[in-house]
mmCIF file of C-alpha atoms in Angstrom:
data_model
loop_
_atom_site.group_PDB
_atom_site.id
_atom_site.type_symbol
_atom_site.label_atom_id
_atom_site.label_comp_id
_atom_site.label_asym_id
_atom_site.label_seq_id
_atom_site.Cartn_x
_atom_site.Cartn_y
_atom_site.Cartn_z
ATOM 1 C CA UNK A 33 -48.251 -13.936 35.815
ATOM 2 C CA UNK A 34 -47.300 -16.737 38.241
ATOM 3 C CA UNK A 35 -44.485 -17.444 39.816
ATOM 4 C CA UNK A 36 -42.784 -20.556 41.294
ATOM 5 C CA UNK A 37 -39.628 -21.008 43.313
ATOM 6 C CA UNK A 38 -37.808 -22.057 40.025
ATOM 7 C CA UNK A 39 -38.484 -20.181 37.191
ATOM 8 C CA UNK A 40 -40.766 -16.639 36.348
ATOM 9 C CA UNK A 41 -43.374 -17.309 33.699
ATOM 10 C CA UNK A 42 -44.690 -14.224 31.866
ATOM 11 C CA UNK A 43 -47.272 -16.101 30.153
ATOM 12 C CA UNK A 44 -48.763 -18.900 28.298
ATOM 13 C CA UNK A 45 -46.944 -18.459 24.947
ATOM 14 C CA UNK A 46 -43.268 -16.996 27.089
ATOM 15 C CA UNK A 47 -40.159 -18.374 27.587
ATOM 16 C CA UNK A 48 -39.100 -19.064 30.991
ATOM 17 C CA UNK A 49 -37.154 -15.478 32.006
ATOM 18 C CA UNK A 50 -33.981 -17.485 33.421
ATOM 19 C CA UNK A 51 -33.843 -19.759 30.016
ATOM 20 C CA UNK A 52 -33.628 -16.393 28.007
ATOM 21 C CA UNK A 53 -31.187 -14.616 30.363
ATOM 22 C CA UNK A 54 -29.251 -18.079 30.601
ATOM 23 C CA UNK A 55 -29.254 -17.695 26.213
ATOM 24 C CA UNK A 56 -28.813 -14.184 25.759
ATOM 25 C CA UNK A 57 -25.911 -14.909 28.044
ATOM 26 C CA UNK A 58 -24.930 -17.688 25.517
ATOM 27 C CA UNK A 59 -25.034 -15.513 22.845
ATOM 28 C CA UNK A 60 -22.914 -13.005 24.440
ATOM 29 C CA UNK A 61 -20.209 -15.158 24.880
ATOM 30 C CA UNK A 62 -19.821 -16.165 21.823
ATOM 31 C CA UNK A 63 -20.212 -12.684 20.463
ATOM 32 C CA UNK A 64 -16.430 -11.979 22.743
ATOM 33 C CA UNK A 65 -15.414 -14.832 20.836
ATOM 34 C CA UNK A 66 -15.875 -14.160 17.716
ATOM 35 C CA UNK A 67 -14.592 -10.725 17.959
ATOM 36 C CA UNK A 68 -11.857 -12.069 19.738
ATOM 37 C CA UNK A 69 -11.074 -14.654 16.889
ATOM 38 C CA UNK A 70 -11.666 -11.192 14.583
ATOM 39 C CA UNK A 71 -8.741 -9.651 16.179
ATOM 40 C CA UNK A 72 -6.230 -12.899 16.331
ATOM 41 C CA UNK A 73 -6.987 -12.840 12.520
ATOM 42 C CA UNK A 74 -5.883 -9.304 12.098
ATOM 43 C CA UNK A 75 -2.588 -10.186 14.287
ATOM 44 C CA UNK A 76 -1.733 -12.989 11.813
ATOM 45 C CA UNK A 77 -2.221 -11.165 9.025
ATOM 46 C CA UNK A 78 -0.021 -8.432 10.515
ATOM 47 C CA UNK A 79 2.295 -10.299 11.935
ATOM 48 C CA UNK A 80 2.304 -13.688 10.499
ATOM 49 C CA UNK A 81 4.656 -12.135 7.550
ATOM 50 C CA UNK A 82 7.534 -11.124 9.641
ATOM 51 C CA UNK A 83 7.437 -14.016 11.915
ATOM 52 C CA UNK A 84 7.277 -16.750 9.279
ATOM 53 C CA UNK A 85 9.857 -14.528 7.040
ATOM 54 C CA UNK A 86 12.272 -14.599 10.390
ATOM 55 C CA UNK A 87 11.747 -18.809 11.110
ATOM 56 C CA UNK A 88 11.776 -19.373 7.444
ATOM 57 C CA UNK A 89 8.996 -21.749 7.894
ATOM 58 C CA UNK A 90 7.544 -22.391 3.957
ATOM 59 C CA UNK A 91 4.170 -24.129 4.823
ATOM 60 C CA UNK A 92 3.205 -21.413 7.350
ATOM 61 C CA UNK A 93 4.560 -18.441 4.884
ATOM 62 C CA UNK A 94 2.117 -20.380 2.378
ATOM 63 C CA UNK A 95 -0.571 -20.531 4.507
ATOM 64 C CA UNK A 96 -0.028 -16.523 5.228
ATOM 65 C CA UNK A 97 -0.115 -15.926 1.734
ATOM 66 C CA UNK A 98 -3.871 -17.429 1.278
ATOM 67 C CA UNK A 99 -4.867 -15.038 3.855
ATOM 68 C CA UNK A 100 -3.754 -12.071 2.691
ATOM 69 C CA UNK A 101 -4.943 -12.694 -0.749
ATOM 70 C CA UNK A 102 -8.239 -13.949 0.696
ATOM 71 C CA UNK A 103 -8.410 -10.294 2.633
ATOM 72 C CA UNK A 104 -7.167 -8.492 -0.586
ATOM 73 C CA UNK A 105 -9.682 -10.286 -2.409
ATOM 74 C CA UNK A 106 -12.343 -9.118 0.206
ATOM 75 C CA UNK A 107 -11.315 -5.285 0.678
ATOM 76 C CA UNK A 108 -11.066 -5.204 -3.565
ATOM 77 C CA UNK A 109 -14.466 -6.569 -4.131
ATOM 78 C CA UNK A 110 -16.117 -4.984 -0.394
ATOM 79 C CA UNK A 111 -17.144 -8.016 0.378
ATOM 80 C CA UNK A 112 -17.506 -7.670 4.439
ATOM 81 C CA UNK A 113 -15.414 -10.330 6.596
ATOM 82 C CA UNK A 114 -18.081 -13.417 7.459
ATOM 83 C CA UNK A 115 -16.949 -12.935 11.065
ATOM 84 C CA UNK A 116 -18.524 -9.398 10.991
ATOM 85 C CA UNK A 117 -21.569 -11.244 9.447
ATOM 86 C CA UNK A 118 -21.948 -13.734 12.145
ATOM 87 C CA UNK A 119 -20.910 -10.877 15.503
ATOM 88 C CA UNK A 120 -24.045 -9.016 13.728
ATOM 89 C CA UNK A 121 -26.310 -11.937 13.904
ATOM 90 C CA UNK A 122 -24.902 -12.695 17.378
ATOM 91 C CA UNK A 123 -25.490 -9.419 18.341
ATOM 92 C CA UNK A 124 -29.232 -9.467 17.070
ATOM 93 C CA UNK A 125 -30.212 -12.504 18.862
ATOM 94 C CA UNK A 126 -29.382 -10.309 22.221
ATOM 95 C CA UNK A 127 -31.957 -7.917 23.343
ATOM 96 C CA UNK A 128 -29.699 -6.149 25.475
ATOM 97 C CA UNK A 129 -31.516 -3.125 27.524
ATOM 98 C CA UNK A 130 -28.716 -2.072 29.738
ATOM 99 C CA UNK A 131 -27.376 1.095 29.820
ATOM 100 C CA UNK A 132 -24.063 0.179 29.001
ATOM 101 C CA UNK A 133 -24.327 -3.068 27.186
ATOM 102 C CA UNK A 134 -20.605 -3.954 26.334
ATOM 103 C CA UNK A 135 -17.441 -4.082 28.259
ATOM 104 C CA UNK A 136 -14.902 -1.313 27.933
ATOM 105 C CA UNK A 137 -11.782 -4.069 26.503
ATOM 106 C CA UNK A 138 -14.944 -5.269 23.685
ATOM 107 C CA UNK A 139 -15.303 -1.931 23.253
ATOM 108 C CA UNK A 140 -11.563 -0.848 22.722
ATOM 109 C CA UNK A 141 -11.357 -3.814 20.501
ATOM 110 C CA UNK A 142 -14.156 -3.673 18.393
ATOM 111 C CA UNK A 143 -12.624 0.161 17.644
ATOM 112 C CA UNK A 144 -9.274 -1.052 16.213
ATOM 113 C CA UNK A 145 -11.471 -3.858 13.926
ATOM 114 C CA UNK A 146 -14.192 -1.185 12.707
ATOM 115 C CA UNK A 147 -12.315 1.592 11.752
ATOM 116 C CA UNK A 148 -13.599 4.894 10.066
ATOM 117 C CA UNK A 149 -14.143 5.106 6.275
ATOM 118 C CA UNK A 150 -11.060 7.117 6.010
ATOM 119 C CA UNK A 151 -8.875 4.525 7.643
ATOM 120 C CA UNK A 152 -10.098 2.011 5.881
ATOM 121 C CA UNK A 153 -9.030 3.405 2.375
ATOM 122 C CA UNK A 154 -5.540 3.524 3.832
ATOM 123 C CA UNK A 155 -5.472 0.262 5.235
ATOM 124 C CA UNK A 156 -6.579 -1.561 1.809
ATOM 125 C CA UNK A 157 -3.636 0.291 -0.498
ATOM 126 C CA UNK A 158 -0.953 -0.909 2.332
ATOM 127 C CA UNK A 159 -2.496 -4.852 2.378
ATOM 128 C CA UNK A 160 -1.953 -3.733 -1.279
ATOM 129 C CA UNK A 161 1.591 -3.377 -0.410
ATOM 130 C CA UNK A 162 1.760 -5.732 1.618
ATOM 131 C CA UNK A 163 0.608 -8.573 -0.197
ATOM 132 C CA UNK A 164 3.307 -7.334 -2.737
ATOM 133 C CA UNK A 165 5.705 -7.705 -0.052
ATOM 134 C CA UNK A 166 4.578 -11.663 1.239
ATOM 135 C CA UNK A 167 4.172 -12.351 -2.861
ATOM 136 C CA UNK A 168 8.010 -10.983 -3.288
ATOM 137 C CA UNK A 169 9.569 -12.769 0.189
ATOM 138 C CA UNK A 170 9.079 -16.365 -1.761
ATOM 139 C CA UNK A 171 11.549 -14.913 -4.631
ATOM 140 C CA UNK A 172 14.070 -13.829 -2.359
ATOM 141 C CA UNK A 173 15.617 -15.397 -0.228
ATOM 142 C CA UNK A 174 15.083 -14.408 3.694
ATOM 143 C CA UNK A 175 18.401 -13.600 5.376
ATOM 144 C CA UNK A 176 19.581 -17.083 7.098
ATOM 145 C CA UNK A 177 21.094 -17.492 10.332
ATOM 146 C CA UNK A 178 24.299 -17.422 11.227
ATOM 147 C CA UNK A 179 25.917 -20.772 12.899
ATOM 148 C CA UNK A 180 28.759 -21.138 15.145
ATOM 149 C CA UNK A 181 30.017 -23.252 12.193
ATOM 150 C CA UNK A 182 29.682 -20.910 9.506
ATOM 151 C CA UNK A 183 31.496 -18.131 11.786
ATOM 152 C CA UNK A 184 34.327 -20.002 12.413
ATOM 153 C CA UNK A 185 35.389 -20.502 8.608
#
């Protein structure tokens, strides 16, 4: 092993240890990020419906409906989301050795996107439902709001 005031070499054949840490660091931010893009996708999918049902805005209702089918589609067959693919292959390319090698809000997050078996069968009969519900929402009408105009006839 020799050492220099820049970098730790480990060997002939190893990697320079800051040019690891200063990748496995790389590779842990963009693990938060894609599990952070994970859980924006579950909010629109949640709440996309009743937002775009409430501003009545078509092309964003549309472009709800593709997702939901695309997630109905994906809990029907079990295919697994591609974002869980690429967090795995994230997470591989980290050795992480620490005891504790997340952060708690990661943690708490990566709980309400991997749920239990159980939870799981629940959640795909009400996308069911729900994708009954966005499918239904473009054959009636959504309630429209009331003008000044309109109340004063």
């Amino acid at each position: 092993m020799r050492c220099t005031n820049e970098t730790i070499h480990l060997g002939r054949n190893s990697a320079p240890v800051q040019i690891r840490e200063f990748f496995r660091m790389l590779f842990t931010i963009a693990i938060h990020c894609v599990v952070f893009i994970h859980l924006l996708w579950i909010i629109f999918i949640i709440l996309g419906f009743p937002l775009f049902l409430y501003l009545n805005l078509a092309r964003w209702r549309f472009l709800h409906l593709a997702a939901v089918m695309a997630t109905v589609f994906m809990q029907v067959k079990g295919i697994i989301c591609p974002l869980t693919y690429l967090e795995a292959y994230l997470k591989s390319k980290t050795s992480v050795t620490a005891v504790y090698p997340g952060s708690f809000i990661m943690e708490i997050i990566e709980n309400v996107i991997y749920v239990e078996e159980f939870t799981l069968k629940i959640i795909r009969c009400l996308t069911a439902l729900f994708l009954i519900a966005v499918v239904l929402s473009f054959w009636i009408r959504p309630i429209r709001k009331k003008t000044r105009e309109s109340l004063a006839e």
